[in-house]
Short mmCIF file of C-alpha atoms in Angstrom, two decimals:
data_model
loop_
_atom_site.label_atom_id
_atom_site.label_comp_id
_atom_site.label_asym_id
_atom_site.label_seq_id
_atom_site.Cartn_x
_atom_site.Cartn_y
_atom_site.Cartn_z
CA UNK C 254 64.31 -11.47 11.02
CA UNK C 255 60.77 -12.95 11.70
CA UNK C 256 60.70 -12.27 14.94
CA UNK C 257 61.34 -8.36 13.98
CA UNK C 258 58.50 -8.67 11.26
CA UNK C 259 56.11 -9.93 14.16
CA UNK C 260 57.26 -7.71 16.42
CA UNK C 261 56.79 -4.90 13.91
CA UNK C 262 52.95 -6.19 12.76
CA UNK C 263 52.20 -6.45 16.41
CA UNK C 264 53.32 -2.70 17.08
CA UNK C 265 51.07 -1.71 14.39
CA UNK C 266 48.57 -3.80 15.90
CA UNK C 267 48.59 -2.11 19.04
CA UNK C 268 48.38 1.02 17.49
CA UNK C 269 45.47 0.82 15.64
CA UNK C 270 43.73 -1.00 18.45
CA UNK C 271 44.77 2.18 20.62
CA UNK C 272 43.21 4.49 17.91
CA UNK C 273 39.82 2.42 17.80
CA UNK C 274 39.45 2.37 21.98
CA UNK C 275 40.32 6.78 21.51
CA UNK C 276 37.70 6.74 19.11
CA UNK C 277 35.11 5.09 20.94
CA UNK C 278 36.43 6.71 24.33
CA UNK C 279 35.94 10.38 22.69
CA UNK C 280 32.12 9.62 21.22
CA UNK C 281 31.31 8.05 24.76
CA UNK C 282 32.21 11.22 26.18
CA UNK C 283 30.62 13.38 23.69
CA UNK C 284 26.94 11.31 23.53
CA UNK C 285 27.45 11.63 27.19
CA UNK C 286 27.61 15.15 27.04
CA UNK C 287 24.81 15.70 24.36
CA UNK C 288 22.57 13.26 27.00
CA UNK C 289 23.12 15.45 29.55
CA UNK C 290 22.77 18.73 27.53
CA UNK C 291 19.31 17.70 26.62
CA UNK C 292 18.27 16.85 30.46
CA UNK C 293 19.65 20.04 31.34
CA UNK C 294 17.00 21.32 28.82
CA UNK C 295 13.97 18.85 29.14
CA UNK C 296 14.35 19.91 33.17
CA UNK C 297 14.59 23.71 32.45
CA UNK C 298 11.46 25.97 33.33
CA UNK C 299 12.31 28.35 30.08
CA UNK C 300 10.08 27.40 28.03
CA UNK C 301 11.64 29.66 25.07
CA UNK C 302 14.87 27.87 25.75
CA UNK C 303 13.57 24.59 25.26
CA UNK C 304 11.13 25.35 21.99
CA UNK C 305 14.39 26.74 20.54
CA UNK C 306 16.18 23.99 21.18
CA UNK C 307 13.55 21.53 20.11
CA UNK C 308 13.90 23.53 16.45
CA UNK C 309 17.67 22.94 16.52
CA UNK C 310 16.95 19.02 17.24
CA UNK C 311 14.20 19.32 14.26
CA UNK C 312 17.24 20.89 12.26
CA UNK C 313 19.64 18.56 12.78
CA UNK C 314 17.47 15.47 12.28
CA UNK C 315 17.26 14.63 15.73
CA UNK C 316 14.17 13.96 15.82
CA UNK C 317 13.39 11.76 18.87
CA UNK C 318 14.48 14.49 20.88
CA UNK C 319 12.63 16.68 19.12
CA UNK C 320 9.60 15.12 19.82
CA UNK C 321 10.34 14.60 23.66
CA UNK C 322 10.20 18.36 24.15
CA UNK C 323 7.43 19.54 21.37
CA UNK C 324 4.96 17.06 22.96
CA UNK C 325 5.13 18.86 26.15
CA UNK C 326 5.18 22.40 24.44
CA UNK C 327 2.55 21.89 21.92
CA UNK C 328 -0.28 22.70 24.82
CA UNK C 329 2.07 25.41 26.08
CA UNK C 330 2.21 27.38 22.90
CA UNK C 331 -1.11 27.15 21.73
CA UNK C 332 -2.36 30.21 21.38
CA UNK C 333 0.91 32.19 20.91
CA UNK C 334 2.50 32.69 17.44
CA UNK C 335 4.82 29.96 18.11
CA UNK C 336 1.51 27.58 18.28
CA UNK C 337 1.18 26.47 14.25
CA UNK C 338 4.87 25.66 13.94
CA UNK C 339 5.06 23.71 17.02
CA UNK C 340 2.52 21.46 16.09
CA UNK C 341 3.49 21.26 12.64
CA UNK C 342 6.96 20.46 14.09
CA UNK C 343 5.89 17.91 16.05
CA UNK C 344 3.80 16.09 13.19
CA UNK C 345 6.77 16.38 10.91
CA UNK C 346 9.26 14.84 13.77
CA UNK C 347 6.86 12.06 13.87
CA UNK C 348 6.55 11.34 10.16
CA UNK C 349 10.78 11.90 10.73
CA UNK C 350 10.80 8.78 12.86
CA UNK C 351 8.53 6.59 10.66
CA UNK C 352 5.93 6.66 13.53
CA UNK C 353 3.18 6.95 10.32
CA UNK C 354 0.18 6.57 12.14
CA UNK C 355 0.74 9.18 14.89
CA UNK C 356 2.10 11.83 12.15
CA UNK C 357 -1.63 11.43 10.32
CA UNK C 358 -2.92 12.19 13.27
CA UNK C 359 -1.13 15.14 14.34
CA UNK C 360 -0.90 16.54 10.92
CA UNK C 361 -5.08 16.52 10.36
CA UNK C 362 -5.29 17.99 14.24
CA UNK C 363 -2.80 20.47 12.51
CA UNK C 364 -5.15 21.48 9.69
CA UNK C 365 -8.18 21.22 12.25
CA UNK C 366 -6.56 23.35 14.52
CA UNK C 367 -5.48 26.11 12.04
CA UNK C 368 -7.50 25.52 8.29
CA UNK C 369 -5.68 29.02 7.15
CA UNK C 370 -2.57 28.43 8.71
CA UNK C 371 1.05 28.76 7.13
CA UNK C 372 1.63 25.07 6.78
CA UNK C 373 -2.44 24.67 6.36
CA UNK C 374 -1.86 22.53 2.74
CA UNK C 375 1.30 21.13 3.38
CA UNK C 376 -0.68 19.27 6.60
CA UNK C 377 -3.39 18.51 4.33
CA UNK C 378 -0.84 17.06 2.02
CA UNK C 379 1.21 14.93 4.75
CA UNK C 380 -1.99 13.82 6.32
CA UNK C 381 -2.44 11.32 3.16
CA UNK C 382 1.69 10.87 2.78
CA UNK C 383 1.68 9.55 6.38
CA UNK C 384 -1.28 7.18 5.60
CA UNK C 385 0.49 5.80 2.46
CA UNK C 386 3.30 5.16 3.96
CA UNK C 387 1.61 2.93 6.40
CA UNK C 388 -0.22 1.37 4.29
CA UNK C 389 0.22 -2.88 4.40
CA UNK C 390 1.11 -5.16 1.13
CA UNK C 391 -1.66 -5.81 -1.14
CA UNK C 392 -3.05 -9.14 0.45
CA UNK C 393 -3.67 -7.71 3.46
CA UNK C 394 -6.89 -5.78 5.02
CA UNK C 395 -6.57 -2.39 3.21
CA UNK C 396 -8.86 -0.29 5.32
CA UNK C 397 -5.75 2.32 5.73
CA UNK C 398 -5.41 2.55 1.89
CA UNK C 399 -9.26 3.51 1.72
CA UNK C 400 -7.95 6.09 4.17
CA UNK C 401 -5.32 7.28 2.31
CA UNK C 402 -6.97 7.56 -0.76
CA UNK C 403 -9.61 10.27 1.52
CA UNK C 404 -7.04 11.86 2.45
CA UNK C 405 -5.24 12.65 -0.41
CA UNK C 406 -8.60 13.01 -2.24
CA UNK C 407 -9.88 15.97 0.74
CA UNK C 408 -6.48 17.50 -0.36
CA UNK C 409 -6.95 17.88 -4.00
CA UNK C 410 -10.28 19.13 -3.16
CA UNK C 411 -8.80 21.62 -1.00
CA UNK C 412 -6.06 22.81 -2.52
CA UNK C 413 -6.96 21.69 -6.83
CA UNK C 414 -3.91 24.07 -7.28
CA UNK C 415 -1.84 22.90 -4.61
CA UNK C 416 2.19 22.70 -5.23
CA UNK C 417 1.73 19.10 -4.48
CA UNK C 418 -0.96 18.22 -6.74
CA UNK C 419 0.70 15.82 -9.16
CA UNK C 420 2.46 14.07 -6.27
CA UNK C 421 -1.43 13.66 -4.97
CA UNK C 422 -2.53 12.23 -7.86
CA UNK C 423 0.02 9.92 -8.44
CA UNK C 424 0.25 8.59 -5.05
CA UNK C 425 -3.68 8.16 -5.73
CA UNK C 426 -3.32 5.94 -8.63
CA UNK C 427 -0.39 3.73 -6.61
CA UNK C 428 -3.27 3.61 -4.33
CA UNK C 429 -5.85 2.48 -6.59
CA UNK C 430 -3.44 -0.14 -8.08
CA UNK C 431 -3.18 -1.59 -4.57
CA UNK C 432 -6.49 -1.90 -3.80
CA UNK C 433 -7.06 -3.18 -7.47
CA UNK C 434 -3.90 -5.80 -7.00
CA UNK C 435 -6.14 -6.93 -3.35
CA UNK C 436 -9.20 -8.13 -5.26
CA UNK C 437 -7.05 -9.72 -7.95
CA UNK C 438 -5.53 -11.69 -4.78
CA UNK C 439 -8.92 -12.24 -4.15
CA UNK C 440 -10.27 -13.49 -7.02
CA UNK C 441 -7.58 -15.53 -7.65
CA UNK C 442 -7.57 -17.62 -4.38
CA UNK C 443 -10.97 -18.78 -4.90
CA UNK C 444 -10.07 -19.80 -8.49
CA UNK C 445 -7.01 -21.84 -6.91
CA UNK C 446 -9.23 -23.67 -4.25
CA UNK C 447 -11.44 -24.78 -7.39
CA UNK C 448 -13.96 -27.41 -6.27
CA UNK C 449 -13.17 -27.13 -2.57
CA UNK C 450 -16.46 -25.79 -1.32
CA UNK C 451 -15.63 -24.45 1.77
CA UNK C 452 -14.88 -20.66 2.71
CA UNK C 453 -16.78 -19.44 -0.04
CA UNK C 454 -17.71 -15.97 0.35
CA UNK C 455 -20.76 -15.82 -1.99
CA UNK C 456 -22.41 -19.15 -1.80
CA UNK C 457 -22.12 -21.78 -4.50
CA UNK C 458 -18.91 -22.55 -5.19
CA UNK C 459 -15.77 -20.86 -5.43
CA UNK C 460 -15.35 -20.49 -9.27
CA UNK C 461 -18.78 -18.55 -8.85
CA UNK C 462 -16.96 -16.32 -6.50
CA UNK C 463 -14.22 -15.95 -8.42
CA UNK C 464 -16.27 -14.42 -11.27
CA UNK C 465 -18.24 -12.15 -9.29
CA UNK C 466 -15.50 -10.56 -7.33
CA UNK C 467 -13.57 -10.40 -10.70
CA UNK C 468 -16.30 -8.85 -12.26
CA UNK C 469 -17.34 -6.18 -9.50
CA UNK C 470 -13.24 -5.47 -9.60
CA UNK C 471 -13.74 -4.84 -13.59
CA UNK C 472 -16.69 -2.30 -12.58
CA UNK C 473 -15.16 -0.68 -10.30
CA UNK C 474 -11.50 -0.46 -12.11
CA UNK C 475 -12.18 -0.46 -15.59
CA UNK C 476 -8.99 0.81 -17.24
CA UNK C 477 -6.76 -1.37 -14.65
CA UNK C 478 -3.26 -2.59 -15.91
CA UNK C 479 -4.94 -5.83 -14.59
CA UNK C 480 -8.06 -6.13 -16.63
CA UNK C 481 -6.26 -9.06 -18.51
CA UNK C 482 -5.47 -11.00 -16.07
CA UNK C 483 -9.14 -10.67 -14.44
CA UNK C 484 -11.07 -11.57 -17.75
CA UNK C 485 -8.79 -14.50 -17.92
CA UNK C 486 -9.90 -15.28 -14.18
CA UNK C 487 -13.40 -15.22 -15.28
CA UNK C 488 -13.33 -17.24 -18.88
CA UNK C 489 -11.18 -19.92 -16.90
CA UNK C 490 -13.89 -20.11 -13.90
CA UNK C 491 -16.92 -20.31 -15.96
CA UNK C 492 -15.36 -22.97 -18.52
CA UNK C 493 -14.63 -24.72 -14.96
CA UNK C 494 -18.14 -23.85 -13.84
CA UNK C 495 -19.84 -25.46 -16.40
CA UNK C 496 -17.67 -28.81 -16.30
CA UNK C 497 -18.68 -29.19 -13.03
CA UNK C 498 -22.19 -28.47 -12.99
CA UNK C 499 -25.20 -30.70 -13.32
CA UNK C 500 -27.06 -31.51 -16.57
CA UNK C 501 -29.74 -29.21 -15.90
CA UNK C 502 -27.45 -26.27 -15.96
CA UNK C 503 -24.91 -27.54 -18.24
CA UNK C 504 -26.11 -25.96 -21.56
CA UNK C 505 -26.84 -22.64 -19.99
CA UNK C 506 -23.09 -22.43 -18.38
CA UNK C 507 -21.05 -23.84 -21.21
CA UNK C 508 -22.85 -21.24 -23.45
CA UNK C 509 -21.96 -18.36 -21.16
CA UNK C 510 -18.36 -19.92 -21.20
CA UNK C 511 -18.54 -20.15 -24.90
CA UNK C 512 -19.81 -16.31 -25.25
CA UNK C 513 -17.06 -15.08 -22.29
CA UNK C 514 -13.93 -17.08 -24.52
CA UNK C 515 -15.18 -14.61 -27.48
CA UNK C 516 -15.48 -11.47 -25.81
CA UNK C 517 -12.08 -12.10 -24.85
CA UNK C 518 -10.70 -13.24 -28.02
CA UNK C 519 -12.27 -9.86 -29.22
CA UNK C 520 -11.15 -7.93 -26.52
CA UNK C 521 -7.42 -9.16 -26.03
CA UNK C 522 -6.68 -11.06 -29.78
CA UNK C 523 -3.09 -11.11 -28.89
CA UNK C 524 -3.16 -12.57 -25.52
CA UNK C 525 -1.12 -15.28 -24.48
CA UNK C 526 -4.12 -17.16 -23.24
CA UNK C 527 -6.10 -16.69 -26.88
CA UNK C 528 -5.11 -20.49 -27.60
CA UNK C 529 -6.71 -21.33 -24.38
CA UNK C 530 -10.10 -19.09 -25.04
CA UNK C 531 -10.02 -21.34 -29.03
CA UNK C 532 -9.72 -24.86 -27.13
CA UNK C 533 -12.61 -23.99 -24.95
CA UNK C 534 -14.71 -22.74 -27.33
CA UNK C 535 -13.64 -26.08 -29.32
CA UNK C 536 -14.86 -28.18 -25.98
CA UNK C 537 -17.82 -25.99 -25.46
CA UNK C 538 -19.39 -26.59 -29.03
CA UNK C 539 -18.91 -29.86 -28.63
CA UNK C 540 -21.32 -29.88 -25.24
CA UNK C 541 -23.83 -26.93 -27.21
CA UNK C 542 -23.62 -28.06 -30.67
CA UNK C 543 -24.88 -31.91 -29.15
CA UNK C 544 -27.81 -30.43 -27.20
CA UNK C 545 -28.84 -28.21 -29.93
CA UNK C 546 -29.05 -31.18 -32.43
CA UNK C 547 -31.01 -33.14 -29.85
CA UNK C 548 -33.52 -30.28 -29.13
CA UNK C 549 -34.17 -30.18 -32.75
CA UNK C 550 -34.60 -33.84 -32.87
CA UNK C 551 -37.19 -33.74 -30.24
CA UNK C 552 -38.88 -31.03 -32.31
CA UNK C 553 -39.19 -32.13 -35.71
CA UNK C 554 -40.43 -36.06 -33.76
CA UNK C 555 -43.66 -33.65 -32.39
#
Protein backbone atom coordinates (compact mmCIF):
# COMPACT_ATOMS: atom_id res chain seq x y z
CA UNK A 1 0.00 0.00 0.00
CA UNK A 2 2.94 2.50 0.55
CA UNK A 3 4.62 1.69 -2.19
CA UNK A 4 1.28 2.60 -4.34
CA UNK A 5 1.00 5.95 -2.27
CA UNK A 6 4.71 6.75 -3.40
CA UNK A 7 4.26 5.63 -6.55
CA UNK A 8 1.11 7.73 -6.85
CA UNK A 9 2.88 11.16 -5.19
CA UNK A 10 5.72 10.54 -7.53
CA UNK A 11 3.32 10.44 -10.69
CA UNK A 12 1.97 13.65 -9.58
CA UNK A 13 5.36 14.75 -9.15
CA UNK A 14 6.32 14.20 -12.54
CA UNK A 15 3.46 15.83 -13.73
CA UNK A 16 3.70 19.00 -12.36
CA UNK A 17 7.42 19.07 -13.01
CA UNK A 18 6.36 18.38 -16.79
CA UNK A 19 3.88 21.36 -16.61
CA UNK A 20 6.61 23.82 -15.09
CA UNK A 21 9.48 22.75 -17.95
CA UNK A 22 6.05 23.44 -20.80
CA UNK A 23 5.70 26.57 -19.15
CA UNK A 24 9.05 27.78 -19.26
CA UNK A 25 9.63 25.96 -22.76
CA UNK A 26 6.51 28.04 -24.28
CA UNK A 27 7.74 31.72 -22.77
CA UNK A 28 11.36 30.80 -24.10
CA UNK A 29 9.89 30.47 -27.36
CA UNK A 30 7.65 33.37 -27.22
CA UNK A 31 10.49 36.09 -25.67
CA UNK A 32 12.40 34.52 -28.42
CA UNK A 33 10.05 35.48 -30.85
CA UNK A 34 9.23 39.03 -29.45
CA UNK A 35 13.45 39.43 -29.54
CA UNK A 36 13.47 38.75 -32.87
CA UNK A 37 10.28 40.71 -33.85
CA UNK A 38 11.88 43.81 -32.53
CA UNK A 39 15.35 43.21 -34.59
CA UNK A 40 13.30 42.63 -37.49
CA UNK A 41 12.07 46.22 -36.70
CA UNK A 42 15.16 48.10 -35.19
CA UNK A 43 16.92 46.73 -38.74
CA UNK A 44 13.98 47.90 -40.98
CA UNK A 45 14.53 51.07 -43.26
CA UNK A 46 10.58 52.10 -42.72
CA UNK A 47 10.85 54.49 -40.66
CA UNK A 48 6.85 54.76 -40.21
CA UNK A 49 6.97 51.11 -39.34
CA UNK A 50 9.27 51.45 -36.65
CA UNK A 51 7.79 54.95 -34.98
CA UNK A 52 4.53 52.92 -34.93
CA UNK A 53 5.86 50.29 -33.36
CA UNK A 54 7.88 52.26 -30.89
CA UNK A 55 4.13 53.76 -29.79
CA UNK A 56 2.86 50.19 -29.36
CA UNK A 57 6.10 49.42 -27.04
CA UNK A 58 5.22 52.96 -25.23
CA UNK A 59 1.60 51.37 -24.94
CA UNK A 60 2.32 48.35 -23.58
CA UNK A 61 4.89 49.54 -21.03
CA UNK A 62 7.72 48.34 -22.81
CA UNK A 63 9.58 50.87 -22.44
CA UNK A 64 13.26 49.90 -22.97
CA UNK A 65 12.36 49.07 -26.32
CA UNK A 66 10.68 51.97 -26.71
CA UNK A 67 13.46 53.98 -26.11
CA UNK A 68 15.92 51.89 -28.38
CA UNK A 69 13.95 52.97 -31.44
CA UNK A 70 12.67 56.73 -30.41
CA UNK A 71 16.34 57.67 -29.76
CA UNK A 72 17.18 57.00 -33.26
CA UNK A 73 13.86 58.58 -34.64
CA UNK A 74 13.73 61.61 -32.57
CA UNK A 75 16.34 63.43 -35.19
CA UNK A 76 14.42 61.72 -37.98
CA UNK A 77 11.09 63.23 -37.21
CA UNK A 78 11.96 66.52 -36.29
CA UNK A 79 10.39 68.67 -38.27
CA UNK A 80 7.39 66.49 -39.33
CA UNK A 81 4.14 66.37 -37.26
CA UNK A 82 5.24 63.26 -35.73
CA UNK A 83 8.31 65.46 -34.17
CA UNK A 84 6.56 66.76 -30.59
CA UNK A 85 5.22 63.32 -29.73
CA UNK A 86 8.32 61.54 -30.45
CA UNK A 87 10.27 63.44 -28.22
CA UNK A 88 7.74 63.66 -25.68
CA UNK A 89 7.63 59.84 -26.04
CA UNK A 90 10.96 59.39 -25.58
CA UNK A 91 11.18 61.66 -22.32
CA UNK A 92 8.22 59.85 -20.90
CA UNK A 93 9.91 56.21 -21.73
CA UNK A 94 12.78 57.49 -19.83
CA UNK A 95 10.99 58.78 -16.75
CA UNK A 96 9.11 54.97 -17.48
CA UNK A 97 12.41 53.32 -16.71
CA UNK A 98 13.38 55.42 -13.64
CA UNK A 99 16.34 56.82 -15.72
CA UNK A 100 15.33 60.44 -13.74
CA UNK A 101 18.07 62.40 -14.77
CA UNK A 102 17.96 61.77 -18.55
CA UNK A 103 13.94 62.25 -18.55
CA UNK A 104 14.67 66.08 -17.05
CA UNK A 105 16.67 66.47 -19.66
CA UNK A 106 14.72 65.40 -22.51
CA UNK A 107 11.54 66.75 -21.14
CA UNK A 108 13.07 70.67 -20.80
CA UNK A 109 14.73 70.01 -24.55
CA UNK A 110 10.96 69.10 -25.11
CA UNK A 111 9.57 72.44 -23.93
CA UNK A 112 12.73 74.22 -25.55
CA UNK A 113 12.13 72.66 -28.64
CA UNK A 114 8.34 73.34 -28.90
CA UNK A 115 7.20 76.21 -25.91
CA UNK A 116 3.47 76.00 -27.63
CA UNK A 117 3.46 72.53 -28.22
CA UNK A 118 0.62 69.92 -27.32
CA UNK A 119 2.44 68.41 -24.40
CA UNK A 120 4.23 72.07 -23.89
CA UNK A 121 2.99 72.11 -19.83
CA UNK A 122 2.87 68.65 -19.21
CA UNK A 123 6.98 68.80 -20.13
CA UNK A 124 7.20 71.75 -18.04
CA UNK A 125 5.48 69.81 -15.37
CA UNK A 126 7.65 66.42 -15.68
CA UNK A 127 10.78 68.44 -16.01
CA UNK A 128 10.51 69.15 -12.04
CA UNK A 129 8.71 65.44 -11.38
CA UNK A 130 11.85 63.86 -12.92
CA UNK A 131 14.15 66.06 -10.71
CA UNK A 132 12.20 65.11 -7.51
CA UNK A 133 12.31 61.90 -8.05
CA UNK A 134 16.02 61.93 -8.15
CA UNK A 135 16.45 63.80 -5.59
CA UNK A 136 18.98 62.11 -2.60
CA UNK A 137 17.91 61.71 1.33
CA UNK A 138 18.09 64.76 3.33
CA UNK A 139 21.81 64.47 4.61
CA UNK A 140 23.12 64.46 1.49
CA UNK A 141 24.36 67.40 -1.04
CA UNK A 142 20.94 68.73 -2.23
CA UNK A 143 22.00 70.70 -5.24
CA UNK A 144 19.25 68.56 -7.36
CA UNK A 145 16.49 69.60 -4.87
CA UNK A 146 17.50 73.39 -5.50
CA UNK A 147 16.89 72.18 -9.04
CA UNK A 148 13.77 70.80 -8.57
CA UNK A 149 12.37 73.37 -6.67
CA UNK A 150 13.31 75.79 -10.25
CA UNK A 151 11.77 73.65 -12.00
CA UNK A 152 8.64 73.23 -10.56
CA UNK A 153 8.74 76.95 -9.61
CA UNK A 154 9.38 77.99 -13.83
CA UNK A 155 6.21 75.77 -14.12
CA UNK A 156 3.84 77.52 -11.88
CA UNK A 157 5.08 80.59 -13.42
CA UNK A 158 4.26 79.29 -16.69
CA UNK A 159 1.31 77.70 -16.45
CA UNK A 160 -0.35 79.60 -12.68
CA UNK A 161 -3.48 77.73 -14.04
CA UNK A 162 -1.97 74.64 -15.01
CA UNK A 163 -4.03 71.18 -14.38
CA UNK A 164 -1.11 70.27 -12.30
CA UNK A 165 -0.81 73.17 -10.14
CA UNK A 166 -1.61 71.77 -6.71
CA UNK A 167 0.56 68.70 -7.42
CA UNK A 168 3.38 71.63 -8.08
CA UNK A 169 2.91 73.15 -5.07
CA UNK A 170 2.85 70.37 -2.97
CA UNK A 171 5.74 68.65 -4.34
CA UNK A 172 7.34 72.26 -3.62
CA UNK A 173 6.70 72.23 -0.01
CA UNK A 174 8.06 68.28 0.24
CA UNK A 175 10.88 70.06 -1.29
CA UNK A 176 11.29 72.79 1.04
CA UNK A 177 10.90 70.34 4.00
CA UNK A 178 13.94 68.51 2.62
CA UNK A 179 16.10 71.12 2.26
CA UNK A 180 14.79 72.47 5.72
CA UNK A 181 15.33 68.70 7.34
CA UNK A 182 19.37 69.16 5.59
CA UNK A 183 20.25 72.17 7.74
CA UNK A 184 18.56 70.66 10.78
CA UNK A 185 21.15 67.67 10.03
CA UNK A 186 23.41 70.32 9.94
CA UNK A 187 22.95 72.11 12.81
CA UNK A 188 22.62 69.31 14.76
CA UNK A 189 26.01 67.58 14.00
CA UNK A 190 27.92 70.46 15.15
CA UNK A 191 25.86 70.54 18.38
CA UNK A 192 26.78 66.66 18.81
CA UNK A 193 30.61 67.23 18.26
CA UNK A 194 30.28 69.91 21.20
CA UNK A 195 33.76 71.01 22.28
CA UNK A 196 35.61 69.16 19.53
CA UNK A 197 37.04 72.08 17.65
CA UNK A 198 37.82 70.71 14.56
CA UNK A 199 35.73 70.87 11.18
CA UNK A 200 34.04 73.85 12.17
CA UNK A 201 32.54 75.58 9.39
CA UNK A 202 32.31 79.13 10.85
CA UNK A 203 35.25 79.56 13.10
CA UNK A 204 35.03 79.41 16.87
CA UNK A 205 33.63 76.53 17.95
CA UNK A 206 31.02 74.30 16.94
CA UNK A 207 28.14 75.31 19.34
CA UNK A 208 28.73 78.83 17.60
CA UNK A 209 28.04 77.08 14.39
CA UNK A 210 25.35 75.38 15.50
CA UNK A 211 23.48 78.61 16.33
CA UNK A 212 24.22 80.40 13.29
CA UNK A 213 23.26 77.78 10.82
CA UNK A 214 20.14 77.21 13.08
CA UNK A 215 19.38 80.63 12.99
CA UNK A 216 19.95 81.45 9.13
CA UNK A 217 17.61 78.02 8.75
CA UNK A 218 14.88 79.98 11.05
CA UNK A 219 15.26 83.05 8.47
CA UNK A 220 15.04 81.40 5.75
CA UNK A 221 12.11 78.80 6.90
CA UNK A 222 10.18 80.55 9.29
CA UNK A 223 6.90 78.63 9.56
CA UNK A 224 8.93 75.12 9.38
CA UNK A 225 7.32 72.04 11.19
CA UNK A 226 10.94 72.14 12.59
CA UNK A 227 11.20 75.52 14.17
CA UNK A 228 11.03 73.66 17.61
CA UNK A 229 13.45 71.56 17.34
CA UNK A 230 15.92 74.40 15.92
CA UNK A 231 15.23 76.96 18.83
CA UNK A 232 15.92 74.10 21.10
CA UNK A 233 19.31 73.63 19.06
CA UNK A 234 20.13 77.14 19.73
CA UNK A 235 19.04 77.66 23.67
CA UNK A 236 21.03 74.29 24.27
CA UNK A 237 24.29 75.66 22.29
CA UNK A 238 24.43 78.99 23.81
CA UNK A 239 23.76 77.65 27.53
CA UNK A 240 26.81 75.29 26.35
CA UNK A 241 28.55 78.32 24.89
CA UNK A 242 28.67 80.21 27.79
CA UNK A 243 29.86 77.24 30.18
CA UNK A 244 32.64 76.94 28.18
CA UNK A 245 33.78 80.28 27.58
CA UNK A 246 36.30 82.42 29.37
CA UNK A 247 35.56 84.92 32.17
CA UNK A 248 35.75 87.78 30.01
CA UNK A 249 32.85 86.63 27.96
CA UNK A 250 31.04 84.73 30.49
CA UNK A 251 28.47 87.39 31.63
CA UNK A 252 27.73 88.51 28.14
CA UNK A 253 26.95 84.68 26.92
CA UNK A 254 25.11 83.38 29.93
CA UNK A 255 22.85 86.51 29.57
CA UNK A 256 22.13 85.81 25.92
CA UNK A 257 21.47 82.14 27.13
CA UNK A 258 19.32 83.45 29.85
CA UNK A 259 17.27 85.85 27.30
CA UNK A 260 17.17 82.78 24.41
CA UNK A 261 15.59 80.12 27.44
CA UNK A 262 12.71 82.96 27.70
CA UNK A 263 11.96 83.61 24.26
CA UNK A 264 11.44 80.06 24.11
CA UNK A 265 9.51 79.53 27.14
CA UNK A 266 7.33 82.35 25.51
CA UNK A 267 7.36 81.03 22.27
CA UNK A 268 6.78 77.16 22.88
CA UNK A 269 5.23 77.17 26.85
CA UNK A 270 4.23 73.65 26.32
CA UNK A 271 7.34 72.16 25.04
CA UNK A 272 8.78 69.18 26.32
CA UNK A 273 12.09 70.90 26.76
CA UNK A 274 10.34 74.01 28.92
CA UNK A 275 11.81 72.23 32.17
CA UNK A 276 15.12 72.34 30.53
CA UNK A 277 14.81 76.26 29.32
CA UNK A 278 13.61 76.84 33.70
CA UNK A 279 16.89 74.89 34.94
CA UNK A 280 19.04 77.01 32.76
CA UNK A 281 17.67 80.06 33.46
CA UNK A 282 17.99 78.76 37.27
CA UNK A 283 21.99 78.12 36.46
CA UNK A 284 22.29 81.25 34.47
CA UNK A 285 21.07 83.66 37.35
CA UNK A 286 23.15 82.12 39.44
CA UNK A 287 26.41 83.15 37.07
CA UNK A 288 24.43 86.93 36.26
CA UNK A 289 22.81 87.55 39.48
CA UNK A 290 26.76 87.03 41.19
CA UNK A 291 28.40 89.44 38.73
CA UNK A 292 25.71 91.93 39.00
CA UNK A 293 26.06 92.06 42.87
CA UNK A 294 29.81 92.37 42.48
CA UNK A 295 29.61 95.23 39.87
CA UNK A 296 27.52 97.04 42.29
CA UNK A 297 29.91 96.38 45.01
CA UNK A 298 32.69 97.86 43.08
CA UNK A 299 30.43 100.86 42.53
CA UNK A 300 29.07 101.94 45.67
CA UNK A 301 33.32 101.22 47.14
CA UNK A 302 34.14 104.39 44.41
Amino acid sequence: MLFIELCVILHDYLCSMKKSLFIIIAMVFIFSGCAHEFNKVYKSSDFTYRYEYAKECFARGKYSNAITLLQDLVTYLKGTDNGQECLYMLAMSEYGVGDYELAAETFKKYYQSYPRGQYAEMASFYTGQSLYKGTPEARLDQSPTISAIAAFQEYLDLFPDGKLKGTAQQRLMQLQDKLVRKEYLSAKLYYDMGAYFGNCTYGGNNYEACVITAQNALNDYPYSDLREDFSILIMKSKYELAQMSIDEKKLDRYQAAEDECYGFINEFPDSKERATAEKYIEKCKRYTGEDKLKQLEKSNNK
